[in-house]
PDB file of C-alpha atoms in Angstrom:
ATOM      1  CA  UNK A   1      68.037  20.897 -43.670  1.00 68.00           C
ATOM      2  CA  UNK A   2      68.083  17.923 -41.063  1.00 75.00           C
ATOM      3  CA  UNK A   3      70.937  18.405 -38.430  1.00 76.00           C
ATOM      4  CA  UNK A   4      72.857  15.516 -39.842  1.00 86.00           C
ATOM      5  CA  UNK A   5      72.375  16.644 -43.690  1.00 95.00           C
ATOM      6  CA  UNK A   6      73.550  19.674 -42.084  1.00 96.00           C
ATOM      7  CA  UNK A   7      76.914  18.309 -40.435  1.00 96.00           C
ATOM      8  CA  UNK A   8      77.531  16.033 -43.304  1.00 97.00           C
ATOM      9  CA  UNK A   9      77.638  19.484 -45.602  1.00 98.00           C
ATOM     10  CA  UNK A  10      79.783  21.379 -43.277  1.00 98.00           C
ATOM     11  CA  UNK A  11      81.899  18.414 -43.109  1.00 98.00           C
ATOM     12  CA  UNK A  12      81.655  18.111 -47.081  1.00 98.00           C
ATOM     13  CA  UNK A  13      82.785  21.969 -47.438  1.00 98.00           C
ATOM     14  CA  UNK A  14      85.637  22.025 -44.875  1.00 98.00           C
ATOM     15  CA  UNK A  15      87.176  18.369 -46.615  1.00 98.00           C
ATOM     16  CA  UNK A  16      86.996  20.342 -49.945  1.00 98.00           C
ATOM     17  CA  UNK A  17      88.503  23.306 -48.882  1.00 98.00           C
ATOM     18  CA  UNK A  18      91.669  21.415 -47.637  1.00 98.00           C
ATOM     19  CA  UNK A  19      91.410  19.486 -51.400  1.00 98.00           C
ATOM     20  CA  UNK A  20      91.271  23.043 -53.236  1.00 98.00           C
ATOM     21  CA  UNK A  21      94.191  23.723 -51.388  1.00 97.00           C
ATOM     22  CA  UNK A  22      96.140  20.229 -51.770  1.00 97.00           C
ATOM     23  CA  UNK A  23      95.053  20.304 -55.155  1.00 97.00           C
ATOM     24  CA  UNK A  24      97.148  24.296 -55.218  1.00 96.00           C
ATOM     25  CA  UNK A  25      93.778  25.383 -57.383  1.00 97.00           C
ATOM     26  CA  UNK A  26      93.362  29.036 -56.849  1.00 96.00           C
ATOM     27  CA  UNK A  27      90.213  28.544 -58.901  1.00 96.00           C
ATOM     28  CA  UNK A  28      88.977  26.121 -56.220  1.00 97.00           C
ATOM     29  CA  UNK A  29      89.866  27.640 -53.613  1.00 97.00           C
ATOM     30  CA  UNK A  30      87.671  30.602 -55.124  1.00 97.00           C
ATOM     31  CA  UNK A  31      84.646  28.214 -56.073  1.00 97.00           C
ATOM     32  CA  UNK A  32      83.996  27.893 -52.174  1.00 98.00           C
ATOM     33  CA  UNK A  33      84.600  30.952 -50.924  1.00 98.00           C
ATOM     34  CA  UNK A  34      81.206  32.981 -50.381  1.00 98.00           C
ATOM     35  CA  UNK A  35      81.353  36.467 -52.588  1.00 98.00           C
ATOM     36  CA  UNK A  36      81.645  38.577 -49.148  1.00 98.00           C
ATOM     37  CA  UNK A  37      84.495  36.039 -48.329  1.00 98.00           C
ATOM     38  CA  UNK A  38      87.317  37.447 -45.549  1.00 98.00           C
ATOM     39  CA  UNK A  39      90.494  35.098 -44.350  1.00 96.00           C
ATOM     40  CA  UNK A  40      92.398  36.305 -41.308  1.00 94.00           C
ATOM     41  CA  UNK A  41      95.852  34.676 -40.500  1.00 90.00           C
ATOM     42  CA  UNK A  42      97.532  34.252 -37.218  1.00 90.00           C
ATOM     43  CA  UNK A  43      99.900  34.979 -35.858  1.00 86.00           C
ATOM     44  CA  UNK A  44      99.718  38.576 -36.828  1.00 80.00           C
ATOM     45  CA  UNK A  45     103.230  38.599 -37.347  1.00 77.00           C
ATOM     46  CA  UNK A  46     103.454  36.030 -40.518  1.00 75.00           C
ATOM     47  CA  UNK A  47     102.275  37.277 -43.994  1.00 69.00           C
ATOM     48  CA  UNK A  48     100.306  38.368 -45.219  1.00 64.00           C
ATOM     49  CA  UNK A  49      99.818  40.949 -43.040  1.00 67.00           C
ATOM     50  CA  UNK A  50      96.180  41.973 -42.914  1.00 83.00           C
ATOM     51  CA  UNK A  51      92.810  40.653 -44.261  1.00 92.00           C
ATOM     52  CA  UNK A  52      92.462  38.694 -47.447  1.00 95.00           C
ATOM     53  CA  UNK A  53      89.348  39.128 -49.623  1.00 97.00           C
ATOM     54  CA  UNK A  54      88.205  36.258 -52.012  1.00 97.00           C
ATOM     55  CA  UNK A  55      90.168  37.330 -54.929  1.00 96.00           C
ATOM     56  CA  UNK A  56      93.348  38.359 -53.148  1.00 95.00           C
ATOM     57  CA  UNK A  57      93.520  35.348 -51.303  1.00 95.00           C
ATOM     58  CA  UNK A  58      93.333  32.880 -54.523  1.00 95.00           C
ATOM     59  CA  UNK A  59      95.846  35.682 -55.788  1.00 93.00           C
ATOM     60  CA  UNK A  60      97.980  35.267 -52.446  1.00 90.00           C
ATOM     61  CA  UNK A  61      97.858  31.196 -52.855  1.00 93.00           C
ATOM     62  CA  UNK A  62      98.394  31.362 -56.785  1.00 93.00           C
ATOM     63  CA  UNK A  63     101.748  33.137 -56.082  1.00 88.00           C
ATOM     64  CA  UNK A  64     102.588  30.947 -52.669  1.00 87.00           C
ATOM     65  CA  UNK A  65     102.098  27.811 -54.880  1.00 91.00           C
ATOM     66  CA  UNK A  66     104.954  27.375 -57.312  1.00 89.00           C
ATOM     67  CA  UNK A  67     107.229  27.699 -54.025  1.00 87.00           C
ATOM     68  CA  UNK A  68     106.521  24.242 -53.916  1.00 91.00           C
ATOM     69  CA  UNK A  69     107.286  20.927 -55.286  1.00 93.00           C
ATOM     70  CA  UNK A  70     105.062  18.974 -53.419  1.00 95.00           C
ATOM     71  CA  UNK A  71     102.650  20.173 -50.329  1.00 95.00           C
ATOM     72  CA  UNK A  72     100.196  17.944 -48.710  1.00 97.00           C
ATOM     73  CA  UNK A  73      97.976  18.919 -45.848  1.00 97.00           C
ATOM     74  CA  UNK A  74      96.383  15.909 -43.972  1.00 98.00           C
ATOM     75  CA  UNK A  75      93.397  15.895 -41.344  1.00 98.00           C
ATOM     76  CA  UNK A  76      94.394  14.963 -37.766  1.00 98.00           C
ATOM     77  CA  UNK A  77      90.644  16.077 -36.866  1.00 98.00           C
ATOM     78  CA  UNK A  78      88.020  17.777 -37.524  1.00 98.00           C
ATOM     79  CA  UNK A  79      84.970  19.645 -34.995  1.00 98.00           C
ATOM     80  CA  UNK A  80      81.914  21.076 -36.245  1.00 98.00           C
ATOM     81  CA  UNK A  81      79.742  23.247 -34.711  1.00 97.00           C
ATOM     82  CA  UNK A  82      76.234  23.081 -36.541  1.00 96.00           C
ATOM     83  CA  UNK A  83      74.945  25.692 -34.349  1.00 96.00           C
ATOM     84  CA  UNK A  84      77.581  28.137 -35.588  1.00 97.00           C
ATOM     85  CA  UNK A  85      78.172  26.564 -39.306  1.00 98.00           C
ATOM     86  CA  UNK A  86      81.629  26.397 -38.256  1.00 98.00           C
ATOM     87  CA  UNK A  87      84.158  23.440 -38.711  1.00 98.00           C
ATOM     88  CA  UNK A  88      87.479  23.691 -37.039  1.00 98.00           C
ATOM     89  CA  UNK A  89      90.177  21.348 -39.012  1.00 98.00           C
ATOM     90  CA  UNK A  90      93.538  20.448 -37.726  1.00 98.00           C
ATOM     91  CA  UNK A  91      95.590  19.517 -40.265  1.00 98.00           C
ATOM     92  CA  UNK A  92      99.614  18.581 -40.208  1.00 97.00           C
ATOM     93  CA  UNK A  93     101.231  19.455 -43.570  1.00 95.00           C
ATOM     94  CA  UNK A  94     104.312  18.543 -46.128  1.00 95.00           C
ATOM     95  CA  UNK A  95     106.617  19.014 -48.735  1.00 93.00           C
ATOM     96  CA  UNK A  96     109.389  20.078 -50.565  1.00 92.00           C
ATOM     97  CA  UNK A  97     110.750  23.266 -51.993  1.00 90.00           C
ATOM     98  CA  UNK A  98     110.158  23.927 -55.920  1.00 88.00           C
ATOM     99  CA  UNK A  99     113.625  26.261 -55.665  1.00 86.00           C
ATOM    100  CA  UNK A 100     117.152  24.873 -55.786  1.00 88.00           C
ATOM    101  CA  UNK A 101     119.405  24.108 -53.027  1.00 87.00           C
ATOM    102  CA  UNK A 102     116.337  23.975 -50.669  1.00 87.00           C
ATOM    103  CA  UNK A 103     116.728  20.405 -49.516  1.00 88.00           C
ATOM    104  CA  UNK A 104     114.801  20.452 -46.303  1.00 88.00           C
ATOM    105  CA  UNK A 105     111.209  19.359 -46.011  1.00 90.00           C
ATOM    106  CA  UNK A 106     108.349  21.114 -45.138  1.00 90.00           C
ATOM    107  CA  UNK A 107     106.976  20.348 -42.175  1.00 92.00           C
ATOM    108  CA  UNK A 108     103.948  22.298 -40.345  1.00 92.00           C
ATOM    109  CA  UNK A 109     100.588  22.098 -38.553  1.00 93.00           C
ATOM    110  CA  UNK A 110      97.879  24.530 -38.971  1.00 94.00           C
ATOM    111  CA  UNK A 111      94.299  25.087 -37.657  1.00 97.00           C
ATOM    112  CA  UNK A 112      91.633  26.264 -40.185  1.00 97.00           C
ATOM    113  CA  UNK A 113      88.415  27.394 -38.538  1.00 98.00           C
ATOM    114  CA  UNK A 114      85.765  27.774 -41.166  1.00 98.00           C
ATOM    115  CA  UNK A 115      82.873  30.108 -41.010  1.00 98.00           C
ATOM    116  CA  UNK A 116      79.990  28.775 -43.905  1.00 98.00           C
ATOM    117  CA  UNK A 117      77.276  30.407 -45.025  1.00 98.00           C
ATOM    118  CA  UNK A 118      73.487  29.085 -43.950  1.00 97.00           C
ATOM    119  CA  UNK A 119      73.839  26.183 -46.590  1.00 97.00           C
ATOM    120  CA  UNK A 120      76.869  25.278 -45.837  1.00 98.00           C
ATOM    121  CA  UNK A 121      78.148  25.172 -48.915  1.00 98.00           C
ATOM    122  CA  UNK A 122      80.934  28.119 -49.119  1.00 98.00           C
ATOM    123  CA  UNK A 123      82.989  29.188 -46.814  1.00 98.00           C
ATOM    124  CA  UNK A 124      82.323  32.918 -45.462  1.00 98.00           C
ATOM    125  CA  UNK A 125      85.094  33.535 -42.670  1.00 98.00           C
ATOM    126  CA  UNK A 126      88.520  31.368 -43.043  1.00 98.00           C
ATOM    127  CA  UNK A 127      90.556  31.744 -40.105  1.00 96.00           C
ATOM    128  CA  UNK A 128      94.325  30.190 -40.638  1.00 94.00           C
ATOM    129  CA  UNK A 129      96.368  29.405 -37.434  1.00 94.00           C
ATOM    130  CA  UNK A 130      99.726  27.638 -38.412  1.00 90.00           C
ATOM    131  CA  UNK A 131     103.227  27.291 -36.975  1.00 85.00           C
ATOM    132  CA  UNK A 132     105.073  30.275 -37.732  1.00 76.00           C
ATOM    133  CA  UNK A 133     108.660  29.190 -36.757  1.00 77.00           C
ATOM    134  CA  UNK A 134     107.952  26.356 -39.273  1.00 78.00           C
ATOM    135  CA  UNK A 135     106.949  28.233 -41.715  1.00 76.00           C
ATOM    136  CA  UNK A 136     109.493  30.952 -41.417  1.00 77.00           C
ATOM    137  CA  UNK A 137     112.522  28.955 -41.102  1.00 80.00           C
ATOM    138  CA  UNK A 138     111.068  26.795 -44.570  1.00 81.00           C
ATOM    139  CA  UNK A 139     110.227  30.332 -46.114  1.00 77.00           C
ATOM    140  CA  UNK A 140     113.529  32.144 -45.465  1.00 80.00           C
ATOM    141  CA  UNK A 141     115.381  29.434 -47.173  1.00 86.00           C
ATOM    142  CA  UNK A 142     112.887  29.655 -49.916  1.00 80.00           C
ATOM    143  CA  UNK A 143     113.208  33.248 -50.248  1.00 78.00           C
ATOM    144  CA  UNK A 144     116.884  33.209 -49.899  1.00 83.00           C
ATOM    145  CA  UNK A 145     117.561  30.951 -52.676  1.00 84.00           C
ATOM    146  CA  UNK A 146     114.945  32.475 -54.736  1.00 75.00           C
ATOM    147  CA  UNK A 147     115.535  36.316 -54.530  1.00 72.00           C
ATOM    148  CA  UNK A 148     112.596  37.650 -52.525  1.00 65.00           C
ATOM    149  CA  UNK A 149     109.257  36.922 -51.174  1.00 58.00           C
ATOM    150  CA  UNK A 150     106.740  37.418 -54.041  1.00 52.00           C
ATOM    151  CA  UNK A 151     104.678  40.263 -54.437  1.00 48.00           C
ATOM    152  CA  UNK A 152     102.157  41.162 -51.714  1.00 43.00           C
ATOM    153  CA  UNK A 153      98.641  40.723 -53.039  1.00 39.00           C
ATOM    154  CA  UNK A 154      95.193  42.427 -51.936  1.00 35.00           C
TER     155      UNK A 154
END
């Protein structure tokens, strides 16, 4: 593959990615993940706490999901690294609770650094960096007025 074929897949792959998870398809989001497939999330303090294989992380974003009303996650920029198959995507996100009496917006940024595999085409090693008083404040109301955090998934 040419080096520019090359970018123009990784590019292809990380765009899709954020779509799969715009779109809130867990089945998408498992169409590009590679079978050996590992996500890591930082800060180690927000959940899920530990590693997230292919299937629990669709599992993990099936249940997340429904918290919401509306989410959109838009690019502020994206790196690649051809060398590494690696994209880095910066992305500043939106929306609204799906659970009563949560009137506040969402309102986040997050850092997704993609590891792909030699093609490009699926994504190996997803590394999530977001803004965890953001998303703590937005979740505790969530949880509050919903009764709990859903279920912890492998």
């Amino acid at each position: 593959m040419s080096s520019s074929s090359l970018r123009e897949q990784i590019i292809t792959t990380a765009r899709a990615w954020v779509k799969a998870h715009n779109d809130r398809d867990p089945e998408a989001i498992k169409a590009i993940a590679a079978p050996d497939f590992v996500a890591h999330f930082f800060p180690l303090s927000l959940p899920p706490q530990g590693d997230k294989d292919r299937g629990g992380y669709a599992a993990f974003q099936a249940q997340a999901f429904p918290l919401f009303a509306t989410y959109h996650a838009a690019e502020v920029d994206l790196v690649v690294d051809e060398a590494q198959l690696k994209a880095i995507v910066y992305l500043d996100s939106n929306g609204t609770a799906a659970v009563p009496g949560v009137t506040d917006p969402y309102k986040n940024q997050y850092v997704h650094k993609l590891t792909l595999t030699e093609d490009a085409k699926l994504v190996k090693v997803f590394d999530s960096f977001v803004d965890s008083a953001g998303m703590l404040a937005f979740m505790g109301k969530v949880f509050a007025a919903s009764g709990g955090a859903p279920e912890e998934s492998k």
